[in-house]
Short mmCIF file of C-alpha atoms in Angstrom, two decimals:
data_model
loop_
_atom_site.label_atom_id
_atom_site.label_comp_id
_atom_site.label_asym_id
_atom_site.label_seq_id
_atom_site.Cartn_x
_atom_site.Cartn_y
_atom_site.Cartn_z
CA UNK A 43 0.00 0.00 0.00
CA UNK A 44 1.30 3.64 -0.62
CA UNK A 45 3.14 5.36 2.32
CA UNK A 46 1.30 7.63 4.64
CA UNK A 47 2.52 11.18 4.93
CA UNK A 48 1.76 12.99 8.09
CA UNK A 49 0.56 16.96 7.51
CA UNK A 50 2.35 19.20 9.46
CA UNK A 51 0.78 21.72 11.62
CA UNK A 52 2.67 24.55 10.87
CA UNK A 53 4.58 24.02 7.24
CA UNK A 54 8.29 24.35 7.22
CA UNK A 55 9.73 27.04 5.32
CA UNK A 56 12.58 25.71 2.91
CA UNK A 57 15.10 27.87 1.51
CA UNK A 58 13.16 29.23 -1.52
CA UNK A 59 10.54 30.19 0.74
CA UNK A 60 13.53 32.24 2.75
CA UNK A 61 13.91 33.74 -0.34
CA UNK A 62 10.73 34.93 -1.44
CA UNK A 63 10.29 36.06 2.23
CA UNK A 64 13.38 38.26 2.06
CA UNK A 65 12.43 39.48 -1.48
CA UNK A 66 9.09 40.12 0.25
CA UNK A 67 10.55 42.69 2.42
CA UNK A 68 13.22 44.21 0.41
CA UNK A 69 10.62 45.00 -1.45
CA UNK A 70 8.14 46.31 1.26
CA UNK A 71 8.67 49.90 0.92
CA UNK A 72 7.79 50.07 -2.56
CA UNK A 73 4.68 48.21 -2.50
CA UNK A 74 3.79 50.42 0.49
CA UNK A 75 4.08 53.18 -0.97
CA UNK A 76 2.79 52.45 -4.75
CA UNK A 77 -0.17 51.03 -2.89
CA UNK A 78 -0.64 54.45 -0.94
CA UNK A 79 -0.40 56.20 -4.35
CA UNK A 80 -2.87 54.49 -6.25
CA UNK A 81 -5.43 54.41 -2.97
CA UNK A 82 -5.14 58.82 -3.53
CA UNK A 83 -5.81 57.83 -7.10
CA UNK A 84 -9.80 58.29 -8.54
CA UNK A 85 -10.78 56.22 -11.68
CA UNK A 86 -8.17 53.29 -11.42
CA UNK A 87 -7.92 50.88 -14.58
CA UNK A 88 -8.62 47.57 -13.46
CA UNK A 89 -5.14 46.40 -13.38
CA UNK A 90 -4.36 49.17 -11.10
CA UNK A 91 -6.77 48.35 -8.87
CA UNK A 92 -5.41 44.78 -8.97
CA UNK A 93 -2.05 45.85 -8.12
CA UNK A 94 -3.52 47.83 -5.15
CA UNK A 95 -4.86 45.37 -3.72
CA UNK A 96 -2.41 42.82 -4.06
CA UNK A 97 0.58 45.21 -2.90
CA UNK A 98 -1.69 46.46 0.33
CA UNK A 99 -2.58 42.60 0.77
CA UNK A 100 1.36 41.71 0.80
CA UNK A 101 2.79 44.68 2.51
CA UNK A 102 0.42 44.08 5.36
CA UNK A 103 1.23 40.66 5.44
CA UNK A 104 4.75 41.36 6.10
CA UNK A 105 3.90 43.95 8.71
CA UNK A 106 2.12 41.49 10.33
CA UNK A 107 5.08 38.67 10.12
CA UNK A 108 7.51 41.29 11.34
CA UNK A 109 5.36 41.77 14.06
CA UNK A 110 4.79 38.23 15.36
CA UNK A 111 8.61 37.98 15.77
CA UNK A 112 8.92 36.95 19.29
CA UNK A 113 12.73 37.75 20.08
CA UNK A 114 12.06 41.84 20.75
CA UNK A 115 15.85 42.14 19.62
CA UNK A 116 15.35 40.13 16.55
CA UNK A 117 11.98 42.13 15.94
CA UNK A 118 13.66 45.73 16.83
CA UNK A 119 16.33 45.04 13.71
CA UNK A 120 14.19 43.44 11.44
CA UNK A 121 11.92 46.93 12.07
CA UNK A 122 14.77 49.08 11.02
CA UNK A 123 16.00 47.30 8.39
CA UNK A 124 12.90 46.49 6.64
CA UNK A 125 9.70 48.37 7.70
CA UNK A 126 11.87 51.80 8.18
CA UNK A 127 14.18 50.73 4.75
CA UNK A 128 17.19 51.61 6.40
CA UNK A 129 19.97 49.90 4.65
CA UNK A 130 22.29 47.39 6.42
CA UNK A 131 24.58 49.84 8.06
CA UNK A 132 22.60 52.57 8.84
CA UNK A 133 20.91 49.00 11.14
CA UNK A 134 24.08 48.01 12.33
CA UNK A 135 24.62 52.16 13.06
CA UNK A 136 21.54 52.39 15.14
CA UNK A 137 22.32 49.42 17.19
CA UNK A 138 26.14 49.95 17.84
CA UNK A 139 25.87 48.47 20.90
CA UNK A 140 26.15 44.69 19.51
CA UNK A 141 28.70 43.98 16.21
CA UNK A 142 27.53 43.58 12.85
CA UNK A 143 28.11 40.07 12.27
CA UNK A 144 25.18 39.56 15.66
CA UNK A 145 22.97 42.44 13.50
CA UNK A 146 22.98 40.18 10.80
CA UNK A 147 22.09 36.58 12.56
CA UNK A 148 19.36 38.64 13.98
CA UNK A 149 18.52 39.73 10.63
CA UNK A 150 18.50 36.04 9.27
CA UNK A 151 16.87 34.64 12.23
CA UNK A 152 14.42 37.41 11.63
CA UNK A 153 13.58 36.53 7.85
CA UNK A 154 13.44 32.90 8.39
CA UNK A 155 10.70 33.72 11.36
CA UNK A 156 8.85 36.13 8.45
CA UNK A 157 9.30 33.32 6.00
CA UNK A 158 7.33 30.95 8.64
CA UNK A 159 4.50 33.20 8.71
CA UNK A 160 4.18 34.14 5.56
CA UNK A 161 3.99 30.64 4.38
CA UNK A 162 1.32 29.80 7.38
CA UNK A 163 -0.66 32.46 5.86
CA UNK A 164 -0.13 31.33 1.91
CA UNK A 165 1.47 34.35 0.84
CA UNK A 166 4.45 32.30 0.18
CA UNK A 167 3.49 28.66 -1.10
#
């Protein structure tokens, strides 16, 4: 008889899904703001108003993920970096009390919690 798989509660990220996740938020700002743009917008095409919604759909899904980050360090960095768009050293200048190299394990431990989420939610398959 064929093998039984056993479903997993909460799906496992793999690396592509790390990936998308960090393409996800590299890419937050942007959809944040080109969904605030179109929202000031009157008479949007249709595929404008697609776009809107699916940018204000992702960008507050990533919010959220960045949110549910337990480790208040981890979430604090992943904040800056991401939400704010500061780029990697203006991070690792705001916290200057730990060295880069721990900025960025928080920053991967931080992206591989977002990538979780994401994927729990099916923004990532």
């Amino acid at each position: 008889m064929g093998a039984i798989s056993q479903m997993e509660l909460f799906p496992k990220a793999t690396k592509s899904d790390y990936e998308s996740a960090r393409s996800m938020l590299n890419r937050y700002i942007r959809m944040r703001k080109t969904a605030e743009a179109l929202n000031e917008r009157c008479n949007l095409t249709e595929k404008e108003q697609q776009v809107k919604t699916e940018y204000q759909q992702k960008a507050d899904a990533v919010e959220m993920a960045v949110n549910l980050i337990m480790d208040d360090g981890v979430k604090k960095v992943m904040h800056y970096r991401f939400i704010r768009g500061l780029p990697r050293w203006g991070t690792v200048n705001k916290f200057h009390n730990i060295t880069d190299r721990s900025v960025d394990r928080r920053i991967v431990r931080g992206v591989e919690s977002v990538a979780e989420t994401l994927k729990l939610i099916g923004m990532i398959e």
